[in-house]
Amino acid sequence: MSKELGARIRAARERLHMSQAALAEAIGAGNQSTVAGWERGRTEPDGETLARLAVILKVSTDHLLGIDDGVLSLPADVADLAKDIAGLPPSERAVIEKIVAALKAEDKAKVVPR
């Protein structure tokens, strides 16, 4: 059993402000004790459940398994924003890129009104 997997499940769940019971319901895993067992490292989800967990928790399966520990998991609101931006046409994404570049620049007063 992997306590690291459980810790990653818990961290991702908590980042979304989701209870164990809510995650169990969303995944169809029975009840809260199933999720608690995963998080404590007593049991592990099977491969299909792990894939569903990744979707629900908005992380990759690699992240849950600890394969990409160096990769930052994005907060849900940032991931949602990234999806919105990805859906824009290239010309509009270019505008967003310019805004971000300006925000990162020294003189933010030109971009962000005070």
Short mmCIF file of N, CA, C and O in Angstrom, two decimals:
data_model
loop_
_atom_site.label_atom_id
_atom_site.label_comp_id
_atom_site.label_asym_id
_atom_site.label_seq_id
_atom_site.Cartn_x
_atom_site.Cartn_y
_atom_site.Cartn_z
N MET A 1 0.84 -1.18 0.00
CA MET A 1 0.00 0.00 0.00
C MET A 1 0.89 1.24 0.00
O MET A 1 1.94 1.26 0.60
N SER A 2 0.40 2.27 -0.65
CA SER A 2 1.20 3.47 -0.78
C SER A 2 0.59 4.64 -0.02
O SER A 2 -0.45 5.15 -0.38
N LYS A 3 1.30 5.04 1.03
CA LYS A 3 0.85 6.22 1.78
C LYS A 3 1.06 7.49 0.95
O LYS A 3 0.34 8.46 1.11
N GLU A 4 2.06 7.46 0.04
CA GLU A 4 2.29 8.62 -0.81
C GLU A 4 1.11 8.84 -1.75
O GLU A 4 0.68 9.97 -1.94
N LEU A 5 0.59 7.78 -2.34
CA LEU A 5 -0.59 7.88 -3.20
C LEU A 5 -1.74 8.47 -2.40
O LEU A 5 -2.43 9.39 -2.85
N GLY A 6 -1.95 7.95 -1.22
CA GLY A 6 -3.03 8.44 -0.36
C GLY A 6 -2.87 9.92 -0.03
O GLY A 6 -3.84 10.68 -0.04
N ALA A 7 -1.64 10.32 0.24
CA ALA A 7 -1.38 11.72 0.57
C ALA A 7 -1.66 12.62 -0.63
O ALA A 7 -2.19 13.73 -0.47
N ARG A 8 -1.35 12.14 -1.83
CA ARG A 8 -1.62 12.93 -3.03
C ARG A 8 -3.12 13.03 -3.30
O ARG A 8 -3.61 14.08 -3.71
N ILE A 9 -3.83 11.93 -3.08
CA ILE A 9 -5.29 11.96 -3.24
C ILE A 9 -5.88 12.98 -2.26
O ILE A 9 -6.70 13.82 -2.63
N ARG A 10 -5.44 12.91 -1.02
CA ARG A 10 -5.97 13.81 0.00
C ARG A 10 -5.66 15.27 -0.34
O ARG A 10 -6.53 16.14 -0.24
N ALA A 11 -4.42 15.55 -0.72
CA ALA A 11 -4.03 16.93 -1.04
C ALA A 11 -4.86 17.47 -2.20
O ALA A 11 -5.33 18.62 -2.16
N ALA A 12 -5.06 16.66 -3.23
CA ALA A 12 -5.85 17.09 -4.39
C ALA A 12 -7.30 17.32 -3.99
O ALA A 12 -7.93 18.29 -4.41
N ARG A 13 -7.83 16.43 -3.16
CA ARG A 13 -9.22 16.56 -2.70
C ARG A 13 -9.38 17.83 -1.87
O ARG A 13 -10.31 18.61 -2.08
N GLU A 14 -8.46 18.06 -0.96
CA GLU A 14 -8.55 19.24 -0.10
C GLU A 14 -8.36 20.53 -0.88
O GLU A 14 -8.98 21.55 -0.57
N ARG A 15 -7.52 20.50 -1.92
CA ARG A 15 -7.32 21.67 -2.77
C ARG A 15 -8.64 22.10 -3.41
O ARG A 15 -8.88 23.27 -3.64
N LEU A 16 -9.50 21.13 -3.67
CA LEU A 16 -10.81 21.41 -4.27
C LEU A 16 -11.88 21.63 -3.21
O LEU A 16 -13.06 21.76 -3.55
N HIS A 17 -11.48 21.64 -1.94
CA HIS A 17 -12.43 21.81 -0.82
C HIS A 17 -13.54 20.77 -0.89
O HIS A 17 -14.72 21.07 -0.71
N MET A 18 -13.15 19.53 -1.15
CA MET A 18 -14.10 18.43 -1.29
C MET A 18 -13.96 17.50 -0.09
O MET A 18 -12.85 17.19 0.33
N SER A 19 -15.07 17.06 0.45
CA SER A 19 -15.03 16.12 1.57
C SER A 19 -14.77 14.72 1.04
O SER A 19 -14.94 14.44 -0.16
N GLN A 20 -14.37 13.84 1.93
CA GLN A 20 -14.19 12.43 1.55
C GLN A 20 -15.51 11.85 1.05
O GLN A 20 -15.53 11.11 0.07
N ALA A 21 -16.60 12.20 1.71
CA ALA A 21 -17.92 11.68 1.31
C ALA A 21 -18.29 12.17 -0.09
O ALA A 21 -18.81 11.40 -0.91
N ALA A 22 -18.01 13.45 -0.37
CA ALA A 22 -18.33 14.00 -1.69
C ALA A 22 -17.49 13.31 -2.78
O ALA A 22 -18.00 13.02 -3.86
N LEU A 23 -16.22 13.06 -2.48
CA LEU A 23 -15.37 12.36 -3.46
C LEU A 23 -15.86 10.94 -3.67
O LEU A 23 -15.94 10.48 -4.81
N ALA A 24 -16.23 10.27 -2.60
CA ALA A 24 -16.74 8.90 -2.72
C ALA A 24 -17.98 8.88 -3.60
O ALA A 24 -18.13 8.00 -4.46
N GLU A 25 -18.86 9.84 -3.41
CA GLU A 25 -20.08 9.90 -4.21
C GLU A 25 -19.75 10.20 -5.67
O GLU A 25 -20.29 9.57 -6.58
N ALA A 26 -18.85 11.15 -5.91
CA ALA A 26 -18.49 11.54 -7.27
C ALA A 26 -17.84 10.39 -8.03
O ALA A 26 -18.05 10.23 -9.23
N ILE A 27 -17.07 9.59 -7.33
CA ILE A 27 -16.34 8.50 -7.98
C ILE A 27 -17.15 7.21 -8.02
O ILE A 27 -16.80 6.26 -8.72
N GLY A 28 -18.24 7.17 -7.24
CA GLY A 28 -19.04 5.95 -7.17
C GLY A 28 -18.31 4.87 -6.38
O GLY A 28 -18.39 3.69 -6.70
N ALA A 29 -17.59 5.31 -5.34
CA ALA A 29 -16.73 4.39 -4.59
C ALA A 29 -17.38 3.83 -3.34
O ALA A 29 -16.71 3.35 -2.45
N GLY A 30 -18.67 3.92 -3.24
CA GLY A 30 -19.32 3.40 -2.05
C GLY A 30 -19.54 4.50 -1.05
O GLY A 30 -20.45 5.30 -1.18
N ASN A 31 -18.66 4.58 -0.05
CA ASN A 31 -18.84 5.61 0.97
C ASN A 31 -17.50 6.23 1.37
O ASN A 31 -16.46 5.87 0.86
N GLN A 32 -17.58 7.13 2.31
CA GLN A 32 -16.43 7.90 2.77
C GLN A 32 -15.30 7.00 3.26
O GLN A 32 -14.12 7.32 3.10
N SER A 33 -15.61 5.86 3.83
CA SER A 33 -14.56 4.99 4.37
C SER A 33 -13.65 4.45 3.27
O SER A 33 -12.48 4.16 3.52
N THR A 34 -14.17 4.32 2.05
CA THR A 34 -13.33 3.88 0.93
C THR A 34 -12.24 4.91 0.66
O THR A 34 -11.07 4.57 0.53
N VAL A 35 -12.64 6.17 0.59
CA VAL A 35 -11.68 7.25 0.35
C VAL A 35 -10.71 7.35 1.52
O VAL A 35 -9.51 7.51 1.32
N ALA A 36 -11.22 7.22 2.73
CA ALA A 36 -10.35 7.27 3.91
C ALA A 36 -9.30 6.16 3.85
O ALA A 36 -8.14 6.38 4.19
N GLY A 37 -9.70 4.99 3.41
CA GLY A 37 -8.75 3.88 3.27
C GLY A 37 -7.65 4.18 2.27
O GLY A 37 -6.48 3.86 2.51
N TRP A 38 -8.02 4.79 1.15
CA TRP A 38 -7.00 5.19 0.17
C TRP A 38 -6.05 6.21 0.78
O TRP A 38 -4.83 6.08 0.64
N GLU A 39 -6.62 7.22 1.43
CA GLU A 39 -5.81 8.31 1.96
C GLU A 39 -4.89 7.86 3.07
O GLU A 39 -3.82 8.42 3.26
N ARG A 40 -5.27 6.84 3.81
CA ARG A 40 -4.42 6.33 4.89
C ARG A 40 -3.45 5.26 4.39
O ARG A 40 -2.64 4.76 5.17
N GLY A 41 -3.55 4.90 3.13
CA GLY A 41 -2.64 3.90 2.56
C GLY A 41 -3.01 2.48 2.90
O GLY A 41 -2.21 1.57 2.72
N ARG A 42 -4.21 2.25 3.39
CA ARG A 42 -4.65 0.89 3.72
C ARG A 42 -5.05 0.11 2.48
O ARG A 42 -4.88 -1.11 2.42
N THR A 43 -5.64 0.84 1.52
CA THR A 43 -6.04 0.23 0.26
C THR A 43 -5.65 1.19 -0.86
O THR A 43 -5.29 2.34 -0.60
N GLU A 44 -5.75 0.71 -2.10
CA GLU A 44 -5.46 1.55 -3.25
C GLU A 44 -6.58 1.40 -4.27
O GLU A 44 -7.13 0.31 -4.42
N PRO A 45 -6.88 2.48 -4.98
CA PRO A 45 -7.88 2.37 -6.05
C PRO A 45 -7.32 1.54 -7.20
O PRO A 45 -6.10 1.55 -7.43
N ASP A 46 -8.19 0.84 -7.91
CA ASP A 46 -7.73 0.10 -9.09
C ASP A 46 -7.44 1.11 -10.20
O ASP A 46 -7.69 2.31 -10.06
N GLY A 47 -6.91 0.64 -11.32
CA GLY A 47 -6.49 1.52 -12.40
C GLY A 47 -7.62 2.37 -12.95
O GLY A 47 -7.45 3.57 -13.20
N GLU A 48 -8.78 1.77 -13.16
CA GLU A 48 -9.93 2.51 -13.70
C GLU A 48 -10.37 3.60 -12.72
O GLU A 48 -10.64 4.73 -13.10
N THR A 49 -10.40 3.26 -11.44
CA THR A 49 -10.79 4.23 -10.42
C THR A 49 -9.75 5.34 -10.31
O THR A 49 -10.09 6.51 -10.15
N LEU A 50 -8.47 4.98 -10.42
CA LEU A 50 -7.41 5.98 -10.38
C LEU A 50 -7.58 6.99 -11.51
O LEU A 50 -7.44 8.20 -11.30
N ALA A 51 -7.92 6.50 -12.69
CA ALA A 51 -8.14 7.40 -13.83
C ALA A 51 -9.33 8.32 -13.57
O ALA A 51 -9.26 9.52 -13.87
N ARG A 52 -10.40 7.80 -13.01
CA ARG A 52 -11.57 8.63 -12.69
C ARG A 52 -11.22 9.65 -11.60
O ARG A 52 -11.66 10.79 -11.64
N LEU A 53 -10.42 9.21 -10.61
CA LEU A 53 -9.98 10.14 -9.55
C LEU A 53 -9.22 11.31 -10.15
O LEU A 53 -9.43 12.45 -9.75
N ALA A 54 -8.33 11.02 -11.08
CA ALA A 54 -7.53 12.09 -11.70
C ALA A 54 -8.43 13.12 -12.37
O ALA A 54 -8.20 14.33 -12.22
N VAL A 55 -9.45 12.66 -13.06
CA VAL A 55 -10.37 13.58 -13.74
C VAL A 55 -11.12 14.42 -12.71
O VAL A 55 -11.20 15.64 -12.81
N ILE A 56 -11.68 13.77 -11.72
CA ILE A 56 -12.47 14.47 -10.70
C ILE A 56 -11.61 15.45 -9.90
O ILE A 56 -12.03 16.56 -9.60
N LEU A 57 -10.39 15.03 -9.58
CA LEU A 57 -9.50 15.86 -8.76
C LEU A 57 -8.68 16.86 -9.58
O LEU A 57 -7.89 17.63 -9.03
N LYS A 58 -8.85 16.81 -10.91
CA LYS A 58 -8.19 17.74 -11.82
C LYS A 58 -6.67 17.68 -11.72
O LYS A 58 -5.97 18.70 -11.66
N VAL A 59 -6.16 16.46 -11.66
CA VAL A 59 -4.72 16.21 -11.68
C VAL A 59 -4.48 15.06 -12.65
O VAL A 59 -5.41 14.40 -13.08
N SER A 60 -3.24 14.78 -12.97
CA SER A 60 -2.93 13.65 -13.83
C SER A 60 -2.77 12.38 -13.00
O SER A 60 -2.49 12.45 -11.80
N THR A 61 -2.92 11.25 -13.65
CA THR A 61 -2.64 9.99 -12.96
C THR A 61 -1.16 9.93 -12.59
O THR A 61 -0.81 9.40 -11.53
N ASP A 62 -0.30 10.50 -13.44
CA ASP A 62 1.13 10.55 -13.11
C ASP A 62 1.36 11.30 -11.81
O ASP A 62 2.18 10.90 -10.99
N HIS A 63 0.62 12.39 -11.62
CA HIS A 63 0.76 13.14 -10.37
C HIS A 63 0.34 12.27 -9.19
O HIS A 63 1.05 12.20 -8.18
N LEU A 64 -0.81 11.62 -9.29
CA LEU A 64 -1.29 10.79 -8.19
C LEU A 64 -0.30 9.68 -7.87
O LEU A 64 -0.10 9.33 -6.70
N LEU A 65 0.34 9.13 -8.90
CA LEU A 65 1.28 8.03 -8.70
C LEU A 65 2.68 8.50 -8.32
O LEU A 65 3.55 7.69 -8.04
N GLY A 66 2.89 9.82 -8.33
CA GLY A 66 4.19 10.35 -7.94
C GLY A 66 5.23 10.32 -9.03
O GLY A 66 6.42 10.50 -8.77
N ILE A 67 4.79 10.14 -10.27
CA ILE A 67 5.73 10.07 -11.39
C ILE A 67 6.22 11.46 -11.77
O ILE A 67 7.34 11.65 -12.19
N ASP A 68 5.38 12.47 -11.57
CA ASP A 68 5.73 13.82 -11.97
C ASP A 68 5.76 14.77 -10.77
O ASP A 68 5.25 15.86 -10.83
N ASP A 69 6.39 14.35 -9.69
CA ASP A 69 6.41 15.16 -8.48
C ASP A 69 6.90 16.58 -8.70
O ASP A 69 6.52 17.48 -7.98
N GLY A 70 7.75 16.77 -9.70
CA GLY A 70 8.26 18.10 -9.95
C GLY A 70 7.29 19.00 -10.68
O GLY A 70 7.53 20.18 -10.82
N VAL A 71 6.18 18.45 -11.15
CA VAL A 71 5.22 19.23 -11.91
C VAL A 71 4.18 19.81 -10.97
O VAL A 71 3.63 19.12 -10.12
N LEU A 72 3.93 21.08 -11.13
CA LEU A 72 2.98 21.78 -10.29
C LEU A 72 1.55 21.40 -10.66
O LEU A 72 1.19 21.41 -11.82
N SER A 73 0.75 21.06 -9.69
CA SER A 73 -0.67 20.85 -9.91
C SER A 73 -1.35 22.20 -9.81
O SER A 73 -1.15 22.93 -8.84
N LEU A 74 -2.12 22.52 -10.80
CA LEU A 74 -2.76 23.82 -10.82
C LEU A 74 -4.01 23.84 -9.95
O LEU A 74 -4.76 22.87 -9.93
N PRO A 75 -4.24 24.95 -9.28
CA PRO A 75 -5.50 25.09 -8.55
C PRO A 75 -6.66 25.01 -9.54
O PRO A 75 -6.51 25.35 -10.72
N ALA A 76 -7.82 24.60 -9.08
CA ALA A 76 -8.98 24.38 -9.94
C ALA A 76 -9.34 25.63 -10.74
O ALA A 76 -9.63 25.54 -11.94
N ASP A 77 -9.30 26.81 -10.12
CA ASP A 77 -9.69 28.02 -10.84
C ASP A 77 -8.70 28.34 -11.96
O ASP A 77 -9.10 28.78 -13.04
N VAL A 78 -7.43 28.07 -11.74
CA VAL A 78 -6.42 28.31 -12.77
C VAL A 78 -6.58 27.29 -13.90
O VAL A 78 -6.47 27.64 -15.08
N ALA A 79 -6.84 26.04 -13.55
CA ALA A 79 -7.05 25.02 -14.57
C ALA A 79 -8.28 25.36 -15.42
O ALA A 79 -8.26 25.21 -16.65
N ASP A 80 -9.34 25.85 -14.78
CA ASP A 80 -10.54 26.25 -15.52
C ASP A 80 -10.24 27.42 -16.45
O ASP A 80 -10.70 27.45 -17.59
N LEU A 81 -9.46 28.38 -15.96
CA LEU A 81 -9.08 29.52 -16.78
C LEU A 81 -8.25 29.06 -17.98
O LEU A 81 -8.45 29.53 -19.11
N ALA A 82 -7.33 28.14 -17.75
CA ALA A 82 -6.50 27.61 -18.84
C ALA A 82 -7.37 26.94 -19.90
O ALA A 82 -7.13 27.10 -21.10
N LYS A 83 -8.39 26.20 -19.47
CA LYS A 83 -9.31 25.56 -20.43
C LYS A 83 -10.05 26.62 -21.24
O LYS A 83 -10.24 26.47 -22.44
N ASP A 84 -10.49 27.69 -20.56
CA ASP A 84 -11.18 28.77 -21.26
C ASP A 84 -10.28 29.41 -22.30
O ASP A 84 -10.68 29.66 -23.44
N ILE A 85 -9.04 29.68 -21.92
CA ILE A 85 -8.08 30.30 -22.83
C ILE A 85 -7.79 29.37 -24.00
O ILE A 85 -7.71 29.81 -25.15
N ALA A 86 -7.64 28.08 -23.72
CA ALA A 86 -7.35 27.11 -24.79
C ALA A 86 -8.47 27.07 -25.82
O ALA A 86 -8.23 26.76 -26.99
N GLY A 87 -9.68 27.40 -25.42
CA GLY A 87 -10.81 27.39 -26.34
C GLY A 87 -10.93 28.63 -27.21
O GLY A 87 -11.77 28.69 -28.10
N LEU A 88 -10.09 29.63 -26.95
CA LEU A 88 -10.13 30.86 -27.74
C LEU A 88 -9.39 30.67 -29.06
O LEU A 88 -8.46 29.86 -29.16
N PRO A 89 -9.76 31.45 -30.08
CA PRO A 89 -9.00 31.41 -31.33
C PRO A 89 -7.58 31.95 -31.09
O PRO A 89 -7.36 32.74 -30.17
N PRO A 90 -6.63 31.54 -31.93
CA PRO A 90 -5.23 31.96 -31.74
C PRO A 90 -5.03 33.46 -31.60
O PRO A 90 -4.22 33.92 -30.79
N SER A 91 -5.77 34.25 -32.36
CA SER A 91 -5.59 35.71 -32.28
C SER A 91 -5.98 36.24 -30.90
O SER A 91 -5.34 37.16 -30.38
N GLU A 92 -7.02 35.67 -30.30
CA GLU A 92 -7.44 36.10 -28.96
C GLU A 92 -6.49 35.58 -27.89
O GLU A 92 -6.25 36.25 -26.89
N ARG A 93 -5.94 34.37 -28.09
CA ARG A 93 -4.94 33.85 -27.14
C ARG A 93 -3.70 34.75 -27.15
O ARG A 93 -3.08 34.97 -26.11
N ALA A 94 -3.36 35.28 -28.33
CA ALA A 94 -2.20 36.18 -28.43
C ALA A 94 -2.43 37.44 -27.59
O ALA A 94 -1.49 37.95 -26.96
N VAL A 95 -3.65 37.93 -27.54
CA VAL A 95 -3.96 39.10 -26.71
C VAL A 95 -3.75 38.75 -25.24
O VAL A 95 -3.15 39.54 -24.49
N ILE A 96 -4.22 37.57 -24.81
CA ILE A 96 -4.04 37.13 -23.43
C ILE A 96 -2.56 37.03 -23.11
O ILE A 96 -2.11 37.44 -22.03
N GLU A 97 -1.76 36.48 -24.03
CA GLU A 97 -0.32 36.36 -23.81
C GLU A 97 0.33 37.73 -23.62
O GLU A 97 1.20 37.89 -22.77
N LYS A 98 -0.12 38.71 -24.39
CA LYS A 98 0.42 40.07 -24.25
C LYS A 98 0.04 40.67 -22.91
O LYS A 98 0.85 41.35 -22.27
N ILE A 99 -1.17 40.42 -22.46
CA ILE A 99 -1.60 40.94 -21.16
C ILE A 99 -0.76 40.32 -20.05
O ILE A 99 -0.29 41.01 -19.15
N VAL A 100 -0.55 39.01 -20.12
CA VAL A 100 0.26 38.33 -19.10
C VAL A 100 1.68 38.86 -19.12
O VAL A 100 2.27 39.13 -18.06
N ALA A 101 2.24 39.04 -20.30
CA ALA A 101 3.61 39.58 -20.40
C ALA A 101 3.68 40.97 -19.79
O ALA A 101 4.63 41.30 -19.08
N ALA A 102 2.67 41.79 -20.03
CA ALA A 102 2.66 43.15 -19.48
C ALA A 102 2.53 43.10 -17.96
O ALA A 102 3.16 43.89 -17.25
N LEU A 103 1.73 42.18 -17.44
CA LEU A 103 1.58 42.04 -16.00
C LEU A 103 2.88 41.62 -15.34
O LEU A 103 3.17 42.01 -14.20
N LYS A 104 3.67 40.83 -16.05
CA LYS A 104 4.95 40.37 -15.51
C LYS A 104 6.04 41.43 -15.63
O LYS A 104 7.07 41.34 -14.98
N ALA A 105 5.78 42.44 -16.45
CA ALA A 105 6.77 43.50 -16.68
C ALA A 105 6.91 44.37 -15.45
O ALA A 105 6.09 44.33 -14.53
N GLU A 106 7.94 45.18 -15.48
CA GLU A 106 8.24 46.07 -14.35
C GLU A 106 7.12 47.08 -14.08
O GLU A 106 6.75 47.30 -12.96
N ASP A 107 6.59 47.70 -15.13
CA ASP A 107 5.64 48.79 -14.95
C ASP A 107 4.20 48.28 -15.08
O ASP A 107 3.57 48.44 -16.13
N LYS A 108 3.70 47.70 -14.03
CA LYS A 108 2.35 47.14 -14.06
C LYS A 108 1.27 48.23 -14.09
O LYS A 108 0.14 47.97 -14.45
N ALA A 109 1.62 49.45 -13.75
CA ALA A 109 0.65 50.54 -13.75
C ALA A 109 0.06 50.78 -15.13
O ALA A 109 -1.07 51.26 -15.25
N LYS A 110 0.79 50.43 -16.16
CA LYS A 110 0.28 50.61 -17.52
C LYS A 110 -0.81 49.59 -17.85
O LYS A 110 -1.57 49.80 -18.75
N VAL A 111 -0.84 48.50 -17.11
CA VAL A 111 -1.78 47.43 -17.40
C VAL A 111 -2.87 47.33 -16.35
O VAL A 111 -4.04 47.15 -16.66
N VAL A 112 -2.49 47.45 -15.10
CA VAL A 112 -3.43 47.27 -13.99
C VAL A 112 -3.73 48.62 -13.35
O VAL A 112 -2.86 49.23 -12.72
N PRO A 113 -4.96 49.12 -13.54
CA PRO A 113 -5.29 50.41 -12.91
C PRO A 113 -5.31 50.29 -11.40
O PRO A 113 -5.64 49.25 -10.85
N ARG A 114 -4.94 51.36 -10.74
CA ARG A 114 -4.92 51.36 -9.27
C ARG A 114 -6.11 52.05 -8.72
O ARG A 114 -6.75 52.85 -9.20
#
